[in-house]
Short mmCIF file of C-alpha atoms in Angstrom, two decimals:
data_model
loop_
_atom_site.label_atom_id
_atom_site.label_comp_id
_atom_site.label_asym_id
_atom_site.label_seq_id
_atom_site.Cartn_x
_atom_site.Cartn_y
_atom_site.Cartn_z
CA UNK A 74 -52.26 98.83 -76.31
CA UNK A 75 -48.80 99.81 -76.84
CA UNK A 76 -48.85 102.43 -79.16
CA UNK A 77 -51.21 104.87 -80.89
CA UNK A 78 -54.34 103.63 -82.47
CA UNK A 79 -52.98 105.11 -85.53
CA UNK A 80 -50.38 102.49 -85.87
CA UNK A 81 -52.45 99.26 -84.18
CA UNK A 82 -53.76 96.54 -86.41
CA UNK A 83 -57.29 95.64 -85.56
CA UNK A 84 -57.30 92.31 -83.31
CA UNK A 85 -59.97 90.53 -82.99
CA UNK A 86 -61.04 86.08 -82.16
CA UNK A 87 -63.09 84.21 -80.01
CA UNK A 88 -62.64 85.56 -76.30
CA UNK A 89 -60.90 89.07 -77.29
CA UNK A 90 -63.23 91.89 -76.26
CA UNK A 91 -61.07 94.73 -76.75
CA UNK A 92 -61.45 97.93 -74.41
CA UNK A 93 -61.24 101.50 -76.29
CA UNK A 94 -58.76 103.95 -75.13
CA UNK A 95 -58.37 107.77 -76.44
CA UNK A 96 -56.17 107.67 -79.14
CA UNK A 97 -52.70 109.66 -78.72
CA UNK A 98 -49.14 109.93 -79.65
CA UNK A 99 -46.79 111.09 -77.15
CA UNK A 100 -46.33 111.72 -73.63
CA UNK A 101 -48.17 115.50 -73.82
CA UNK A 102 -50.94 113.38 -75.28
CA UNK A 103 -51.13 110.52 -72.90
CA UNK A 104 -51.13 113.44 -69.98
CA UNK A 105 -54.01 115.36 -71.70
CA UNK A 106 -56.32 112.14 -71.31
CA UNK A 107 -54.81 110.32 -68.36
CA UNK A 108 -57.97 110.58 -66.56
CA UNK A 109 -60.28 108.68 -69.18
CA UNK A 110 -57.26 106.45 -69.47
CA UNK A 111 -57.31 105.79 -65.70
CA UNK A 112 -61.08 105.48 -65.14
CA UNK A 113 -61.14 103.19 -68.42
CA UNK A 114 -58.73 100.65 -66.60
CA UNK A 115 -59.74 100.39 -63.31
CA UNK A 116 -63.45 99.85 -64.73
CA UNK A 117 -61.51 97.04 -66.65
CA UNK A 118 -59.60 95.63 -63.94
CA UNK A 119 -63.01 95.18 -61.46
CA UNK A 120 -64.14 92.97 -64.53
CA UNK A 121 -61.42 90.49 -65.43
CA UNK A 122 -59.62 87.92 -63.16
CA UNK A 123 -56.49 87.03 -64.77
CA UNK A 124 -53.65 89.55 -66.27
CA UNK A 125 -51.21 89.27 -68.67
CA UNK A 126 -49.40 92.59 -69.68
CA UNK A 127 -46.86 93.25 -72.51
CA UNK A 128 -44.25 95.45 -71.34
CA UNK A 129 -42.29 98.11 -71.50
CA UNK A 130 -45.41 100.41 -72.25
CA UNK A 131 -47.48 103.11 -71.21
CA UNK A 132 -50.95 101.53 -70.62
CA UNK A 133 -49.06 98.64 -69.44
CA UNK A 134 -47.77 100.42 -66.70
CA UNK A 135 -50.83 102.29 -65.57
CA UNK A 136 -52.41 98.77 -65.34
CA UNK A 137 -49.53 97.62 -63.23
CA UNK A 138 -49.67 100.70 -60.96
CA UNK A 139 -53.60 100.22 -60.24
CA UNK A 140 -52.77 96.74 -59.83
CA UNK A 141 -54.20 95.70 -56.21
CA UNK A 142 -51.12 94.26 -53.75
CA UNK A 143 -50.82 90.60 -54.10
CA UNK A 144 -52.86 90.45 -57.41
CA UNK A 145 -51.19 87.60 -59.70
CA UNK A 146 -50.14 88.99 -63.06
CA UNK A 147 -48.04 87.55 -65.94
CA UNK A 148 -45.56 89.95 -67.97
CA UNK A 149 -44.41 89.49 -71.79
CA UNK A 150 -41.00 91.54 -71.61
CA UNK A 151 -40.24 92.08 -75.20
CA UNK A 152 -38.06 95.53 -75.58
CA UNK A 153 -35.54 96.92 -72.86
CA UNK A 154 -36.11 100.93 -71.96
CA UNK A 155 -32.40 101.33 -71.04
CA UNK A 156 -31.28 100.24 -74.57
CA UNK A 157 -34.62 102.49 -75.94
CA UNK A 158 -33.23 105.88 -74.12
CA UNK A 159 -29.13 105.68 -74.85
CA UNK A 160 -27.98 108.14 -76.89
CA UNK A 161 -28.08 108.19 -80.05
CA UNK A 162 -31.79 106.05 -79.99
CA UNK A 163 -34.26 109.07 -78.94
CA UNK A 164 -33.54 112.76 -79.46
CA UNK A 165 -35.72 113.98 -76.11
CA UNK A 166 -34.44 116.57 -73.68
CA UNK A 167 -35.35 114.10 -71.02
CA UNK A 168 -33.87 111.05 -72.45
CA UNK A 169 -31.60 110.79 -69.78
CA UNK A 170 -34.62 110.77 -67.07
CA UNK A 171 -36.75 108.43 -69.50
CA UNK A 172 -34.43 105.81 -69.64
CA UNK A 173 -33.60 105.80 -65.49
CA UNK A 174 -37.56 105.70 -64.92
CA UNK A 175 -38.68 103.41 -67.09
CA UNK A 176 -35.87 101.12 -66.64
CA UNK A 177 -36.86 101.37 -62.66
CA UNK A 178 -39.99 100.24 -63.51
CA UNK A 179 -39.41 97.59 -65.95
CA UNK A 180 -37.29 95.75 -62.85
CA UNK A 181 -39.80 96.36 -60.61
CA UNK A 182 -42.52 94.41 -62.59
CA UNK A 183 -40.27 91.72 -63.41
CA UNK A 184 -39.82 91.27 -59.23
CA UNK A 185 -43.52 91.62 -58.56
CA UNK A 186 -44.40 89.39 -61.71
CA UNK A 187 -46.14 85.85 -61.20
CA UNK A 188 -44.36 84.96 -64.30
CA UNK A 189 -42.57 86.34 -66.26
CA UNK A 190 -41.95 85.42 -70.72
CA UNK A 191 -38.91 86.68 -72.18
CA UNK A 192 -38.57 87.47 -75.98
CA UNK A 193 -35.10 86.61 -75.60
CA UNK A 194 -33.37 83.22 -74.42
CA UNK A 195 -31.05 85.57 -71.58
CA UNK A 196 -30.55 88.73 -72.61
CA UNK A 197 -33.88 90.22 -71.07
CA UNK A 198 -33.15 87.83 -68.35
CA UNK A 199 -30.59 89.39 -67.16
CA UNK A 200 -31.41 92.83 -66.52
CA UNK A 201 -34.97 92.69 -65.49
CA UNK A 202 -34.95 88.98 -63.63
CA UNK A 203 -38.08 87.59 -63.08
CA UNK A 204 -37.71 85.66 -59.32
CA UNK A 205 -40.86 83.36 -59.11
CA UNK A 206 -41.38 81.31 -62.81
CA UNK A 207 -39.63 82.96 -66.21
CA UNK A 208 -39.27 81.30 -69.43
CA UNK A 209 -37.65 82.81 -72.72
CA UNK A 210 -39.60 82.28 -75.95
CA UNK A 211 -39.50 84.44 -78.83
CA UNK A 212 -42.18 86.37 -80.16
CA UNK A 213 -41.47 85.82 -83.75
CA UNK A 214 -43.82 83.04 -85.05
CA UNK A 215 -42.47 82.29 -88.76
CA UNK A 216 -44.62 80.17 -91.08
CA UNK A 217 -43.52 77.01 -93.10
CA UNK A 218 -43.57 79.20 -96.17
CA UNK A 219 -41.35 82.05 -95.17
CA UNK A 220 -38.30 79.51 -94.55
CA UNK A 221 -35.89 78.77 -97.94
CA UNK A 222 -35.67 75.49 -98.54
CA UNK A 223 -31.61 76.00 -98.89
CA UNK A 224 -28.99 78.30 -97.97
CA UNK A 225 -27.44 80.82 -100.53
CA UNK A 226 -24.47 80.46 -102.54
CA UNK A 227 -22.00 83.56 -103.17
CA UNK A 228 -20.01 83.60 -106.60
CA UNK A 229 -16.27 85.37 -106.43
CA UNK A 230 -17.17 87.31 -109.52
CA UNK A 231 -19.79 89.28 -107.14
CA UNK A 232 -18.48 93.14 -107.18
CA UNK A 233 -21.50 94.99 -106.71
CA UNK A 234 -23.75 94.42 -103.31
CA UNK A 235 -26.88 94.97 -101.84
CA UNK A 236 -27.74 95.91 -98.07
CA UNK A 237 -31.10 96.15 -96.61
CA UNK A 238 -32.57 97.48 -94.05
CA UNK A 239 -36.49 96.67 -92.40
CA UNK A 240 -37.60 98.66 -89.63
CA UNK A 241 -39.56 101.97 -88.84
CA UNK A 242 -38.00 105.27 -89.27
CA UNK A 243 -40.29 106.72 -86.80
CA UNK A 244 -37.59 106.73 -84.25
CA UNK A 245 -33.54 106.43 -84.63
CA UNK A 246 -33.56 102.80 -82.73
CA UNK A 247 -32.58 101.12 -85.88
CA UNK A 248 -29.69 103.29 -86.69
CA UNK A 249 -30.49 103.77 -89.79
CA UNK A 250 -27.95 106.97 -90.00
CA UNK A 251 -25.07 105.20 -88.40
CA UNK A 252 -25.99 102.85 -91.26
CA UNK A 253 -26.01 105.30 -94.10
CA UNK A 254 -22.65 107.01 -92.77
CA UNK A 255 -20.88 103.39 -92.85
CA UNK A 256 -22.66 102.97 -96.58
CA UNK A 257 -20.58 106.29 -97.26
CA UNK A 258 -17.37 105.28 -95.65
CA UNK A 259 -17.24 101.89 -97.64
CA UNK A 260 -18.21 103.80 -101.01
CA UNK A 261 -15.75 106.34 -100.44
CA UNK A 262 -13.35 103.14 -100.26
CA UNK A 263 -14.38 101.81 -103.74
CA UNK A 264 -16.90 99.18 -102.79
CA UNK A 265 -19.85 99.19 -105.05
CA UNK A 266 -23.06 99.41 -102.61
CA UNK A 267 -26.69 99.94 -102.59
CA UNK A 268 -28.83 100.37 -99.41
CA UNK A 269 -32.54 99.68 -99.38
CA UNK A 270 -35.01 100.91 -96.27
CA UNK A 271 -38.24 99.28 -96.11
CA UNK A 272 -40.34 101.16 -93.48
CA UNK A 273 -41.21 104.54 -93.35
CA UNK A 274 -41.60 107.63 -90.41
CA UNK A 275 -41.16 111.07 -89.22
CA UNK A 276 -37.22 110.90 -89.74
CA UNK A 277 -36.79 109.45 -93.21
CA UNK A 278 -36.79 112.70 -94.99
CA UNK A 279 -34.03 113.83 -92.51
CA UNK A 280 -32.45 110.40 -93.36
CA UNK A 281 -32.56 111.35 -97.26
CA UNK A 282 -30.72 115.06 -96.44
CA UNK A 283 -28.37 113.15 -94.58
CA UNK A 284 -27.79 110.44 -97.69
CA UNK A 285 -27.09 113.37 -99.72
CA UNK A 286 -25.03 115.00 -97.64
CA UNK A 287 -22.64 111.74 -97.55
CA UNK A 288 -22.46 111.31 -101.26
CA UNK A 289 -24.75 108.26 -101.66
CA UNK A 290 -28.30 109.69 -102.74
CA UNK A 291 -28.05 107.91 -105.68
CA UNK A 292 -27.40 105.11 -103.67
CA UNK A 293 -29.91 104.70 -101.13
CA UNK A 294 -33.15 103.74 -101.48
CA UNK A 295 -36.57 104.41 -99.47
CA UNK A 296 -39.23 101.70 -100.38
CA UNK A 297 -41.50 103.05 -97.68
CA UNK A 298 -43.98 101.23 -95.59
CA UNK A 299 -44.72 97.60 -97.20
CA UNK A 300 -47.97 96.46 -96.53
CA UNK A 301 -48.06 93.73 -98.53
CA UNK A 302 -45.45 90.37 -96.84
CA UNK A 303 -45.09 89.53 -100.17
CA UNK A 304 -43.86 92.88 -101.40
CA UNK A 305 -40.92 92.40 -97.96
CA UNK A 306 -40.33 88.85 -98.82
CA UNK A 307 -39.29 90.32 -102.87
CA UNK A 308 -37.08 92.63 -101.32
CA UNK A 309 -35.15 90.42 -98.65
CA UNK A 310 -34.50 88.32 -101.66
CA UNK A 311 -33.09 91.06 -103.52
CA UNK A 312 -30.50 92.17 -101.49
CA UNK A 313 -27.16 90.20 -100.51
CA UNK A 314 -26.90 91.10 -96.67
CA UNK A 315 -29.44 92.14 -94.07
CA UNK A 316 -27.93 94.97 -91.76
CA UNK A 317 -29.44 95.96 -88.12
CA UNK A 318 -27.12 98.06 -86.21
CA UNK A 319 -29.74 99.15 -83.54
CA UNK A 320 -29.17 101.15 -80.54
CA UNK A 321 -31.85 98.28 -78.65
CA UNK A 322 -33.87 95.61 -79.57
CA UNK A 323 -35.21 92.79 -78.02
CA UNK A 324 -35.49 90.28 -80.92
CA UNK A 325 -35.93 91.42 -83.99
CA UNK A 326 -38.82 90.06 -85.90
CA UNK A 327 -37.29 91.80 -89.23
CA UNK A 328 -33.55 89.98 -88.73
CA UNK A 329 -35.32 86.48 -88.63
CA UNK A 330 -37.20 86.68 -91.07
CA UNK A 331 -34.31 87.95 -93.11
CA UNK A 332 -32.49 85.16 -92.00
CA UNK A 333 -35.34 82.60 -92.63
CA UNK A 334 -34.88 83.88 -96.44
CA UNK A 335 -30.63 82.66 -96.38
CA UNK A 336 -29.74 86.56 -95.76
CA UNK A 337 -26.45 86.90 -94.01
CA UNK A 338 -26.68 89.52 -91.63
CA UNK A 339 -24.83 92.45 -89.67
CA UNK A 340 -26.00 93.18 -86.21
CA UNK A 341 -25.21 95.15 -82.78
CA UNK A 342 -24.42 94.21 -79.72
CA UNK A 343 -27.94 94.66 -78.20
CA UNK A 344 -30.68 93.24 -77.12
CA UNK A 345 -31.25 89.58 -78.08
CA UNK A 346 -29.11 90.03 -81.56
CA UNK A 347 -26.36 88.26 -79.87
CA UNK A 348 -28.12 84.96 -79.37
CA UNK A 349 -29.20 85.21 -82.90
CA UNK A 350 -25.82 85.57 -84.63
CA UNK A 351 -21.89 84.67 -84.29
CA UNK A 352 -19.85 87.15 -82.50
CA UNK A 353 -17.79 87.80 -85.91
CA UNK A 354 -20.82 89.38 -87.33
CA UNK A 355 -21.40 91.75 -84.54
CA UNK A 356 -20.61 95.81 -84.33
CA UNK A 357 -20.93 97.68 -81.00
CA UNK A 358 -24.20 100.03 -81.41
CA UNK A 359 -23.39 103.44 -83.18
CA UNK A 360 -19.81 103.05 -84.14
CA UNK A 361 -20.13 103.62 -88.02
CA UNK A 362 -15.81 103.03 -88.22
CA UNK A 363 -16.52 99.52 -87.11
CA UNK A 364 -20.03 98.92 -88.83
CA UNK A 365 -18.05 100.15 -92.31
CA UNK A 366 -15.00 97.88 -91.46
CA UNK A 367 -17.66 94.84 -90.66
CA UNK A 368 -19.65 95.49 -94.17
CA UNK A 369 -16.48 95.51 -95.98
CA UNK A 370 -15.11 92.55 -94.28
CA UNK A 371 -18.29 90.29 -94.71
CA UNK A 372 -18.99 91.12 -98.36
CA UNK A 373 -14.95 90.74 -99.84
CA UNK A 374 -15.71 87.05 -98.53
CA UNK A 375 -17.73 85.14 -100.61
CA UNK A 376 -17.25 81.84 -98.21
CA UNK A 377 -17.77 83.64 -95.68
CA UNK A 378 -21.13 84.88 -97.06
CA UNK A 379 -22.41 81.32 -97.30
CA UNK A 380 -21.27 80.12 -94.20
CA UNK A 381 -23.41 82.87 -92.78
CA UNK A 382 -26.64 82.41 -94.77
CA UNK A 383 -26.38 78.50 -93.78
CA UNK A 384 -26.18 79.42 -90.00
CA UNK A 385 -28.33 82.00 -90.61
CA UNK A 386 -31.18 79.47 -91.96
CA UNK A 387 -30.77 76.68 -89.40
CA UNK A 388 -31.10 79.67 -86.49
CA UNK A 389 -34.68 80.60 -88.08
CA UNK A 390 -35.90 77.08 -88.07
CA UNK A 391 -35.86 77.33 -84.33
CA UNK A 392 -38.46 80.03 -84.22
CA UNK A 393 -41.21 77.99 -86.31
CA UNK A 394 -44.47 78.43 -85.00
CA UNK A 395 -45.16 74.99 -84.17
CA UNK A 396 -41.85 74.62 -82.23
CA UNK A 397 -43.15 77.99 -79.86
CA UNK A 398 -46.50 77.07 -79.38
CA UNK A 399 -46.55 74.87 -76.84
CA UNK A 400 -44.30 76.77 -74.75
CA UNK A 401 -46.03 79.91 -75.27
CA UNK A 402 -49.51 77.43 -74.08
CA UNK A 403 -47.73 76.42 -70.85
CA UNK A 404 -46.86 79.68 -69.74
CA UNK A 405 -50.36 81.04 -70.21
CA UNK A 406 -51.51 78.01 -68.13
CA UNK A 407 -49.31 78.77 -65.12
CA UNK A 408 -50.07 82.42 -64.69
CA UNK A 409 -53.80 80.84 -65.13
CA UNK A 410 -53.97 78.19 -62.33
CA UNK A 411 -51.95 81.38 -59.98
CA UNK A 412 -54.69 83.46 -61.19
CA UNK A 413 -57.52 80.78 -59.76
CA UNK A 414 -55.18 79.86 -56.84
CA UNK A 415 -55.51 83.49 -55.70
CA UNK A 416 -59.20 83.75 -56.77
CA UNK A 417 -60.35 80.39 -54.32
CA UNK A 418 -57.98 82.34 -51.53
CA UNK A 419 -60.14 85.71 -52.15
CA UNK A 420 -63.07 84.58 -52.94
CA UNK A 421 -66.46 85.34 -50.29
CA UNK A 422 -68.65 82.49 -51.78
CA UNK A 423 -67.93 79.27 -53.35
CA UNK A 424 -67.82 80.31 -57.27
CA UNK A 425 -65.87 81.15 -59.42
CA UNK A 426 -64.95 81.02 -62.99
CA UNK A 427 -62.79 77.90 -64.02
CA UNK A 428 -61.43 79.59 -66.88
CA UNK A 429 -60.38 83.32 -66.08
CA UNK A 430 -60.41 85.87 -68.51
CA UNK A 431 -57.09 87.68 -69.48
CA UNK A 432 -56.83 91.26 -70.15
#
């Protein structure tokens, strides 16, 4: 569990016996019941055979640090902690040490990994190489449904735009001010803009003092936390141009499904954005000059526009559930048969179970 039960969707299937932690928010919090946390997982670990962790994250890591030496274990990589803690992404007074730690560890768990599944194609990849068996398959499943059947068309005529936004505002990581500053500079420049944020956290009512203080209240919009796909799928259809200028990411779940609805879209130079769109529609994280000069450039091109939502479309089909599947099967089955291999070397007595469970 990556975060705090207070955010977690209840998962549940055939197989999945899930194993309560404390619930808490923070590091003070995670300190304050580290020992339940700690007696919880090694009672957990005597009980299961095969391990697959999703990392970077807390419990993740205290798994991997009771982990006994040579124990197989797979590892889903699907952010990157040095990204996470740059400036700009976290305001901590030990951002600086948060980022150097937990970017030691992250490489550290890719070299000790039995395998090792990427979110992105190389991006991941390359900073936190995996040397025994890696593979790179996004975690964004998209349904049949969510794709547009065609691209979108852009008339000439078009003077007025809309940009939006999906991601929490629980953290800066999304650069959602950098975002509302380049809004500002581009208004302040005569082009007609609106900016919608779907999502919701401890920083948006900082983020509406800061849209007032640039001039564009009036122009900025908080939707809040949309519970309801539907309710995200009517607002990506809205809006003319999906912007994601994040300080990290590994791949965005919210930028393909924007572009699985014909969006063209606006991204950094993080994470695995770059294998998602052309370098012409990429910004370096946090430089609003630059994000301002890309908005303005992108929407006074109507061609342009469409050439972008067509790309845009045929990159989304790629991540189709039933294209991802299998691949996501195969890994599974590798860290599996190193997970028995290892058992039959271990093992005192002649059984033991064909099919090990995963944690």
């Amino acid at each position: 569990m990556c975060k705090s039960a207070r955010q977690m969707e209840k998962a549940s299937g055939v197989g999945i016996q899930p194993v309560p932690l404390p619930d808490f928010l923070g590091a003070l919090e995670f300190v304050k019941h580290y020992p339940t946390i700690r007696r919880t997982i090694q009672k957990a670990l005597a009980e299961v055979e095969a391990i697959q962790l999703r990392l970077p994250c807390s419990i993740g890591t205290e798994v991997w640090r009771l982990l006994t030496a040579q124990r197989p274990y797979g590892i889903e990589v699907v952010a990157d902690p040095y990204d996470s803690f740059a400036a700009g992404s976290v305001k901590h007074p030990l951002r600086s040490f948060f980022r150097w730690q937990f970017t030691r560890n992250l490489k550290q768990q890719c070299l000790d990994a039995t395998a090792a599944l990427y979110v992105t194609k190389q991006a991941l990849q390359a900073r936190y190489p995996c040397p025994h068996y890696s593979i790179g398959i996004s975690d964004v499943d998209l349904s049949d449904e969510l794709l547009v059947s065609t691209s979108r068309s852009f008339r000439y005529e078009l003077r007025s735009f809309n940009l939006i936004l999906v991601g929490s505002l629980a953290q800066l990581y999304k650069a959602p001010d950098v975002l509302i500053k380049a809004v500002s500079i581009c208004v302040q420049q005569g082009l007609d803009l609106k900016l919608t944020f779907v999502g919701d956290g401890k920083y948006r009512q900082e983020l509406e003092k800061l849209a007032a203080t640039e001039g564009v209240s009036d122009r900025v919009h908080f939707q809040g936390q949309l519970f309801d796909r539907n309710a995200v799928i009517e607002q990506l259809d809205q809006a003319d141009i999906f912007v994601l200028p994040s300080h990290q990411e590994g791949l965005p779940r919210a930028m393909i499904e924007a572009m699985a609805r014909g969006l063209p879209c606006i991204g950094s130079v993080v994470g695995g954005i770059p294998e998602l769109l052309a370098s012409e529609d990429l910004v370096p994280p946090g430089d609003v000059t630059a994000l301002a000069a890309k908005i303005q450039e992108v929407t006074l091109n109507p061609t342009r526009m469409a050439r972008m939502s067509d790309r845009n479309l045929n990159q989304a089909r790629e991540y189709c559930e039933k294209v991802l599947h299998h691949q996501r099967i195969e890994f599974y089955r590798y860290v599996r048969n190193q997970t028995e291999l290892w058992l039959n070397l271990k093992a005192n007595s002649s059984w033991r179970p064909q099919n090990p469970k995963l944690i």
